[in-house]
């Protein structure tokens, strides 16, 4: 039976395999988000972020055993340090946003990281985006404005949207820093220094805002770290074997998974503003993604 399944898998075209991998990542990441959202009812986001980074480091630590010396060697420690600080900002803002708004809305606003890449690429890389890309960026942020409902007690407030956008901005900055590092640094070296720097950087905030923890909390955070790491692995495998324009639309299915998890676990039902805003954000970011792979 297993042999037949493996044979069927190997006979699938690379594009299909990549699409399935990204679907797996889209299902895995919201599981971590669901666990984090549940934990924020009893723990501070700084606590959860610290253990998420620390457990994430422990999970990949066995991979360091083969070439420990080479992994530690780097000539770009300053860039690793900046990437670690940006990662701390991304994870703490992202976890805080999960505590403040519906799961699907937090996932939707997370996609604005693609919109932030446009101005960041202009400032950091000196790129000159075309008129259409600029219009699409403004359109995407208009979708954010539509999602915000100041009078809503259970939806997306102004403060929660701001926190989510800050997190998306940091994620965009992380992507640019990783792009710079990956030109000379091995993947495991990047992951190692991020795990060390983020864990050390979050110890003090986690201590300051410490709330009583139970073994159940640690097990759930470890489970969330496992799903987060699994989602990262699925993403790497998917992008490795197929073109990004084929597989990345599948990344947006994480909104569907987040909606399902949010509905059954938190009884969350998006209102019309959140629905329309999500359509605008997803449409604009998808077009930016496709155009960026066919035009500069």
mmCIF file of C-alpha atoms in Angstrom:
data_model
loop_
_atom_site.group_PDB
_atom_site.id
_atom_site.type_symbol
_atom_site.label_atom_id
_atom_site.label_comp_id
_atom_site.label_asym_id
_atom_site.label_seq_id
_atom_site.Cartn_x
_atom_site.Cartn_y
_atom_site.Cartn_z
ATOM 1 C CA UNK A 1 0.000 0.000 0.000
ATOM 2 C CA UNK A 2 2.717 2.428 1.019
ATOM 3 C CA UNK A 3 4.764 1.446 -2.021
ATOM 4 C CA UNK A 4 1.817 2.215 -4.312
ATOM 5 C CA UNK A 5 1.306 5.611 -2.690
ATOM 6 C CA UNK A 6 5.021 6.474 -3.081
ATOM 7 C CA UNK A 7 4.913 5.346 -6.708
ATOM 8 C CA UNK A 8 1.846 7.485 -7.360
ATOM 9 C CA UNK A 9 3.539 10.474 -5.689
ATOM 10 C CA UNK A 10 6.765 10.186 -7.684
ATOM 11 C CA UNK A 11 4.782 10.022 -10.922
ATOM 12 C CA UNK A 12 3.024 13.307 -10.212
ATOM 13 C CA UNK A 13 4.308 16.379 -12.120
ATOM 14 C CA UNK A 14 6.532 18.718 -10.089
ATOM 15 C CA UNK A 15 3.923 21.483 -10.224
ATOM 16 C CA UNK A 16 1.315 19.212 -8.642
ATOM 17 C CA UNK A 17 3.731 18.058 -5.949
ATOM 18 C CA UNK A 18 4.708 21.662 -5.189
ATOM 19 C CA UNK A 19 1.066 22.720 -5.019
ATOM 20 C CA UNK A 20 0.325 19.909 -2.533
ATOM 21 C CA UNK A 21 3.310 20.897 -0.391
ATOM 22 C CA UNK A 22 2.114 24.508 -0.214
ATOM 23 C CA UNK A 23 -1.386 23.285 0.662
ATOM 24 C CA UNK A 24 0.198 21.346 3.513
ATOM 25 C CA UNK A 25 1.970 24.509 4.660
ATOM 26 C CA UNK A 26 -1.281 26.472 4.409
ATOM 27 C CA UNK A 27 -2.999 23.937 6.656
ATOM 28 C CA UNK A 28 -0.086 23.802 9.129
ATOM 29 C CA UNK A 29 0.572 27.493 9.782
ATOM 30 C CA UNK A 30 -3.006 28.282 10.940
ATOM 31 C CA UNK A 31 -2.774 25.364 13.395
ATOM 32 C CA UNK A 32 0.106 27.201 15.059
ATOM 33 C CA UNK A 33 -1.956 30.400 14.945
ATOM 34 C CA UNK A 34 -4.924 28.604 16.509
ATOM 35 C CA UNK A 35 -2.767 27.266 19.337
ATOM 36 C CA UNK A 36 -1.231 30.706 19.923
ATOM 37 C CA UNK A 37 -4.651 32.369 19.954
ATOM 38 C CA UNK A 38 -5.902 29.831 22.513
ATOM 39 C CA UNK A 39 -2.824 30.316 24.697
ATOM 40 C CA UNK A 40 -3.121 34.124 24.708
ATOM 41 C CA UNK A 41 -6.257 33.696 26.806
ATOM 42 C CA UNK A 42 -3.983 32.697 29.731
ATOM 43 C CA UNK A 43 -0.431 33.697 28.761
ATOM 44 C CA UNK A 44 1.243 36.880 27.533
ATOM 45 C CA UNK A 45 2.316 36.917 23.850
ATOM 46 C CA UNK A 46 5.931 37.552 24.933
ATOM 47 C CA UNK A 47 5.941 34.261 26.863
ATOM 48 C CA UNK A 48 4.526 32.340 23.932
ATOM 49 C CA UNK A 49 6.936 33.996 21.486
ATOM 50 C CA UNK A 50 9.945 33.115 23.653
ATOM 51 C CA UNK A 51 9.059 29.442 23.943
ATOM 52 C CA UNK A 52 8.087 29.302 20.257
ATOM 53 C CA UNK A 53 11.570 30.524 19.270
ATOM 54 C CA UNK A 54 13.335 28.355 21.841
ATOM 55 C CA UNK A 55 11.443 25.181 20.946
ATOM 56 C CA UNK A 56 11.901 25.959 17.244
ATOM 57 C CA UNK A 57 15.658 26.044 17.847
ATOM 58 C CA UNK A 58 15.537 22.731 19.729
ATOM 59 C CA UNK A 59 13.548 21.088 16.937
ATOM 60 C CA UNK A 60 16.156 21.864 14.275
ATOM 61 C CA UNK A 61 19.174 21.382 16.592
ATOM 62 C CA UNK A 62 19.753 17.734 15.508
ATOM 63 C CA UNK A 63 20.428 19.043 11.991
ATOM 64 C CA UNK A 64 23.433 20.946 13.333
ATOM 65 C CA UNK A 65 25.254 17.805 14.529
ATOM 66 C CA UNK A 66 26.744 16.886 11.134
ATOM 67 C CA UNK A 67 28.608 20.155 10.516
ATOM 68 C CA UNK A 68 28.566 22.140 13.784
ATOM 69 C CA UNK A 69 31.705 24.216 13.087
ATOM 70 C CA UNK A 70 30.633 25.333 9.601
ATOM 71 C CA UNK A 71 27.181 26.285 10.828
ATOM 72 C CA UNK A 72 28.581 28.598 13.514
ATOM 73 C CA UNK A 73 31.004 30.335 11.147
ATOM 74 C CA UNK A 74 29.786 33.630 9.676
ATOM 75 C CA UNK A 75 31.149 36.939 8.446
ATOM 76 C CA UNK A 76 27.746 38.626 8.677
ATOM 77 C CA UNK A 77 26.949 38.504 12.379
ATOM 78 C CA UNK A 78 25.671 42.094 12.315
ATOM 79 C CA UNK A 79 23.129 41.181 9.620
ATOM 80 C CA UNK A 80 22.139 38.060 11.596
ATOM 81 C CA UNK A 81 21.641 40.300 14.632
ATOM 82 C CA UNK A 82 19.392 42.697 12.692
ATOM 83 C CA UNK A 83 17.442 39.742 11.262
ATOM 84 C CA UNK A 84 16.961 38.407 14.803
ATOM 85 C CA UNK A 85 15.632 41.751 16.073
ATOM 86 C CA UNK A 86 13.279 42.043 13.099
ATOM 87 C CA UNK A 87 12.095 38.489 13.733
ATOM 88 C CA UNK A 88 11.348 39.343 17.358
ATOM 89 C CA UNK A 89 9.225 42.280 16.202
ATOM 90 C CA UNK A 90 7.397 40.112 13.683
ATOM 91 C CA UNK A 91 6.562 37.251 16.032
ATOM 92 C CA UNK A 92 5.526 39.394 19.013
ATOM 93 C CA UNK A 93 3.319 41.694 16.920
ATOM 94 C CA UNK A 94 1.849 38.716 15.071
ATOM 95 C CA UNK A 95 1.031 36.827 18.278
ATOM 96 C CA UNK A 96 -0.427 39.970 19.859
ATOM 97 C CA UNK A 97 -2.656 40.498 16.808
ATOM 98 C CA UNK A 98 -3.940 36.926 17.155
ATOM 99 C CA UNK A 99 -5.050 37.749 20.682
ATOM 100 C CA UNK A 100 -6.898 40.879 19.531
ATOM 101 C CA UNK A 101 -8.857 39.774 16.450
ATOM 102 C CA UNK A 102 -10.443 36.771 14.712
ATOM 103 C CA UNK A 103 -7.984 34.176 13.417
ATOM 104 C CA UNK A 104 -8.941 34.556 9.742
ATOM 105 C CA UNK A 105 -8.639 38.351 9.951
ATOM 106 C CA UNK A 106 -5.155 38.099 11.447
ATOM 107 C CA UNK A 107 -4.120 35.754 8.632
ATOM 108 C CA UNK A 108 -5.589 38.117 6.028
ATOM 109 C CA UNK A 109 -3.755 41.150 7.393
ATOM 110 C CA UNK A 110 -0.596 39.054 7.465
ATOM 111 C CA UNK A 111 -0.715 38.960 3.664
ATOM 112 C CA UNK A 112 -0.048 42.728 3.625
ATOM 113 C CA UNK A 113 3.621 41.784 4.044
ATOM 114 C CA UNK A 114 3.653 41.624 0.243
ATOM 115 C CA UNK A 115 2.375 45.207 0.077
ATOM 116 C CA UNK A 116 5.127 46.405 2.430
ATOM 117 C CA UNK A 117 7.758 44.806 0.200
ATOM 118 C CA UNK A 118 7.076 47.459 -2.458
ATOM 119 C CA UNK A 119 8.130 50.551 -0.423
ATOM 120 C CA UNK A 120 10.857 48.597 1.398
ATOM 121 C CA UNK A 121 12.369 47.478 -1.906
ATOM 122 C CA UNK A 122 12.379 51.121 -3.000
ATOM 123 C CA UNK A 123 14.186 52.270 0.152
ATOM 124 C CA UNK A 124 16.552 49.344 0.758
ATOM 125 C CA UNK A 125 17.206 47.980 -2.727
ATOM 126 C CA UNK A 126 16.641 51.134 -4.745
ATOM 127 C CA UNK A 127 13.988 49.498 -6.931
ATOM 128 C CA UNK A 128 11.568 51.633 -8.913
ATOM 129 C CA UNK A 129 8.135 49.979 -8.956
ATOM 130 C CA UNK A 130 5.844 50.712 -11.859
ATOM 131 C CA UNK A 131 2.649 52.730 -11.664
ATOM 132 C CA UNK A 132 0.436 49.620 -11.616
ATOM 133 C CA UNK A 133 2.307 48.091 -8.669
ATOM 134 C CA UNK A 134 1.989 51.335 -6.709
ATOM 135 C CA UNK A 135 -1.757 51.476 -7.413
ATOM 136 C CA UNK A 136 -2.142 47.828 -6.343
ATOM 137 C CA UNK A 137 -0.299 48.589 -3.110
ATOM 138 C CA UNK A 138 -2.637 51.471 -2.281
ATOM 139 C CA UNK A 139 -5.596 49.266 -3.222
ATOM 140 C CA UNK A 140 -4.395 46.571 -0.834
ATOM 141 C CA UNK A 141 -4.177 49.008 2.070
ATOM 142 C CA UNK A 142 -7.648 50.265 1.129
ATOM 143 C CA UNK A 143 -8.782 46.686 1.778
ATOM 144 C CA UNK A 144 -7.265 46.981 5.253
ATOM 145 C CA UNK A 145 -9.240 50.191 5.871
ATOM 146 C CA UNK A 146 -12.445 48.430 4.805
ATOM 147 C CA UNK A 147 -11.783 45.576 7.240
ATOM 148 C CA UNK A 148 -11.423 47.962 10.191
ATOM 149 C CA UNK A 149 -14.645 48.586 12.076
ATOM 150 C CA UNK A 150 -14.096 50.919 15.073
ATOM 151 C CA UNK A 151 -17.530 50.111 16.499
ATOM 152 C CA UNK A 152 -17.012 46.344 16.372
ATOM 153 C CA UNK A 153 -16.282 44.601 19.654
ATOM 154 C CA UNK A 154 -15.452 41.217 18.126
ATOM 155 C CA UNK A 155 -13.986 42.206 14.768
ATOM 156 C CA UNK A 156 -10.966 44.211 13.639
ATOM 157 C CA UNK A 157 -10.417 47.366 15.691
ATOM 158 C CA UNK A 158 -8.061 50.183 14.734
ATOM 159 C CA UNK A 159 -5.530 49.183 17.396
ATOM 160 C CA UNK A 160 -5.548 45.490 16.463
ATOM 161 C CA UNK A 161 -5.181 46.329 12.762
ATOM 162 C CA UNK A 162 -2.200 48.570 13.559
ATOM 163 C CA UNK A 163 -0.531 45.765 15.526
ATOM 164 C CA UNK A 164 -1.130 43.292 12.673
ATOM 165 C CA UNK A 165 0.275 45.755 10.116
ATOM 166 C CA UNK A 166 3.367 46.327 12.265
ATOM 167 C CA UNK A 167 3.872 42.574 12.329
ATOM 168 C CA UNK A 168 3.461 42.360 8.539
ATOM 169 C CA UNK A 169 5.986 45.190 8.110
ATOM 170 C CA UNK A 170 8.544 43.328 10.215
ATOM 171 C CA UNK A 171 7.916 40.138 8.227
ATOM 172 C CA UNK A 172 8.662 42.054 5.006
ATOM 173 C CA UNK A 173 11.869 43.408 6.511
ATOM 174 C CA UNK A 174 12.804 39.880 7.613
ATOM 175 C CA UNK A 175 12.326 38.601 4.059
ATOM 176 C CA UNK A 176 14.680 41.254 2.689
ATOM 177 C CA UNK A 177 17.311 40.509 5.340
ATOM 178 C CA UNK A 178 17.073 36.749 4.698
ATOM 179 C CA UNK A 179 17.379 37.407 0.963
ATOM 180 C CA UNK A 180 20.610 39.292 1.644
ATOM 181 C CA UNK A 181 21.955 36.628 4.010
ATOM 182 C CA UNK A 182 21.037 33.666 1.797
ATOM 183 C CA UNK A 183 23.384 34.882 -0.946
ATOM 184 C CA UNK A 184 26.382 33.774 1.152
ATOM 185 C CA UNK A 185 25.067 32.085 4.327
ATOM 186 C CA UNK A 186 23.783 28.467 4.535
ATOM 187 C CA UNK A 187 20.141 28.029 5.531
ATOM 188 C CA UNK A 188 21.045 26.275 8.790
ATOM 189 C CA UNK A 189 23.377 29.130 9.758
ATOM 190 C CA UNK A 190 20.551 31.644 9.255
ATOM 191 C CA UNK A 191 18.156 29.483 11.286
ATOM 192 C CA UNK A 192 20.717 28.894 14.054
ATOM 193 C CA UNK A 193 21.518 32.565 14.649
ATOM 194 C CA UNK A 194 17.844 33.534 14.458
ATOM 195 C CA UNK A 195 16.952 30.900 17.053
ATOM 196 C CA UNK A 196 19.736 32.020 19.399
ATOM 197 C CA UNK A 197 19.193 35.786 19.012
ATOM 198 C CA UNK A 198 15.400 35.656 19.201
ATOM 199 C CA UNK A 199 15.408 33.362 22.233
ATOM 200 C CA UNK A 200 17.919 35.533 24.099
ATOM 201 C CA UNK A 201 16.143 38.734 23.063
ATOM 202 C CA UNK A 202 12.785 37.520 24.339
ATOM 203 C CA UNK A 203 13.953 36.223 27.737
ATOM 204 C CA UNK A 204 13.673 39.596 29.517
ATOM 205 C CA UNK A 205 10.277 40.626 28.033
ATOM 206 C CA UNK A 206 8.928 37.149 28.804
ATOM 207 C CA UNK A 207 10.183 37.446 32.404
ATOM 208 C CA UNK A 208 8.688 40.934 32.855
ATOM 209 C CA UNK A 209 5.250 39.875 31.600
ATOM 210 C CA UNK A 210 5.416 36.345 33.039
ATOM 211 C CA UNK A 211 2.140 34.673 33.930
ATOM 212 C CA UNK A 212 1.762 31.298 35.695
ATOM 213 C CA UNK A 213 2.308 28.380 33.319
ATOM 214 C CA UNK A 214 1.282 24.750 33.385
ATOM 215 C CA UNK A 215 2.766 21.733 31.644
ATOM 216 C CA UNK A 216 -0.229 21.839 29.297
ATOM 217 C CA UNK A 217 0.886 25.273 28.073
ATOM 218 C CA UNK A 218 4.402 24.069 27.275
ATOM 219 C CA UNK A 219 3.080 21.030 25.421
ATOM 220 C CA UNK A 220 0.783 23.229 23.316
ATOM 221 C CA UNK A 221 3.591 25.673 22.500
ATOM 222 C CA UNK A 222 5.827 22.760 21.492
ATOM 223 C CA UNK A 223 3.005 21.438 19.300
ATOM 224 C CA UNK A 224 2.624 24.885 17.740
ATOM 225 C CA UNK A 225 6.383 25.059 17.110
ATOM 226 C CA UNK A 226 6.220 21.646 15.423
ATOM 227 C CA UNK A 227 3.423 22.753 13.102
ATOM 228 C CA UNK A 228 5.227 26.031 12.394
ATOM 229 C CA UNK A 229 8.435 24.168 11.510
ATOM 230 C CA UNK A 230 6.458 21.683 9.416
ATOM 231 C CA UNK A 231 4.846 24.572 7.542
ATOM 232 C CA UNK A 232 8.278 26.062 6.835
ATOM 233 C CA UNK A 233 9.567 22.716 5.546
ATOM 234 C CA UNK A 234 6.519 22.247 3.293
ATOM 235 C CA UNK A 235 7.060 25.748 1.913
ATOM 236 C CA UNK A 236 10.753 25.120 1.173
ATOM 237 C CA UNK A 237 9.985 21.791 -0.522
ATOM 238 C CA UNK A 238 7.181 23.310 -2.572
ATOM 239 C CA UNK A 239 9.245 26.263 -3.805
ATOM 240 C CA UNK A 240 12.250 24.049 -4.517
ATOM 241 C CA UNK A 241 10.528 21.871 -7.122
ATOM 242 C CA UNK A 242 8.235 24.274 -8.881
ATOM 243 C CA UNK A 243 7.723 27.864 -10.038
ATOM 244 C CA UNK A 244 6.476 30.322 -7.430
ATOM 245 C CA UNK A 245 3.648 31.579 -9.668
ATOM 246 C CA UNK A 246 2.220 28.044 -9.761
ATOM 247 C CA UNK A 247 2.352 27.202 -6.071
ATOM 248 C CA UNK A 248 2.012 30.488 -4.188
ATOM 249 C CA UNK A 249 -1.712 30.971 -4.998
ATOM 250 C CA UNK A 250 -2.150 27.843 -2.857
ATOM 251 C CA UNK A 251 -0.622 29.821 0.022
ATOM 252 C CA UNK A 252 -3.816 31.869 0.167
ATOM 253 C CA UNK A 253 -5.788 28.761 1.074
ATOM 254 C CA UNK A 254 -4.436 29.256 4.601
ATOM 255 C CA UNK A 255 -7.202 31.858 4.900
ATOM 256 C CA UNK A 256 -9.739 29.076 4.263
ATOM 257 C CA UNK A 257 -8.106 26.822 6.849
ATOM 258 C CA UNK A 258 -7.934 29.713 9.330
ATOM 259 C CA UNK A 259 -11.625 30.424 8.746
ATOM 260 C CA UNK A 260 -12.515 26.777 9.390
ATOM 261 C CA UNK A 261 -10.378 26.560 12.546
ATOM 262 C CA UNK A 262 -11.697 29.899 13.803
ATOM 263 C CA UNK A 263 -15.325 28.934 13.226
ATOM 264 C CA UNK A 264 -15.208 25.530 14.943
ATOM 265 C CA UNK A 265 -12.846 26.431 17.803
ATOM 266 C CA UNK A 266 -13.682 30.080 18.522
ATOM 267 C CA UNK A 267 -17.135 30.453 16.884
ATOM 268 C CA UNK A 268 -15.745 33.261 14.702
ATOM 269 C CA UNK A 269 -17.860 34.421 11.759
ATOM 270 C CA UNK A 270 -16.410 37.209 9.566
ATOM 271 C CA UNK A 271 -18.619 40.226 8.953
ATOM 272 C CA UNK A 272 -19.170 41.775 5.529
ATOM 273 C CA UNK A 273 -16.387 44.361 6.025
ATOM 274 C CA UNK A 274 -13.825 41.674 6.813
ATOM 275 C CA UNK A 275 -14.979 39.599 3.847
ATOM 276 C CA UNK A 276 -14.774 42.462 1.323
ATOM 277 C CA UNK A 277 -11.462 43.695 2.721
ATOM 278 C CA UNK A 278 -9.997 40.196 2.468
ATOM 279 C CA UNK A 279 -11.019 39.927 -1.198
ATOM 280 C CA UNK A 280 -9.328 43.256 -2.022
ATOM 281 C CA UNK A 281 -6.120 42.423 -0.109
ATOM 282 C CA UNK A 282 -5.823 38.953 -1.619
ATOM 283 C CA UNK A 283 -6.551 40.189 -5.157
ATOM 284 C CA UNK A 284 -4.007 43.019 -5.023
ATOM 285 C CA UNK A 285 -1.246 40.902 -3.457
ATOM 286 C CA UNK A 286 -1.816 38.034 -5.892
ATOM 287 C CA UNK A 287 -1.514 40.383 -8.867
ATOM 288 C CA UNK A 288 1.666 41.902 -7.391
ATOM 289 C CA UNK A 289 3.099 38.398 -6.960
ATOM 290 C CA UNK A 290 2.346 37.399 -10.542
ATOM 291 C CA UNK A 291 3.584 40.671 -12.040
ATOM 292 C CA UNK A 292 6.821 40.527 -10.012
ATOM 293 C CA UNK A 293 7.619 37.147 -11.557
ATOM 294 C CA UNK A 294 7.061 38.323 -15.121
ATOM 295 C CA UNK A 295 8.188 41.952 -14.896
ATOM 296 C CA UNK A 296 10.637 43.972 -12.842
#
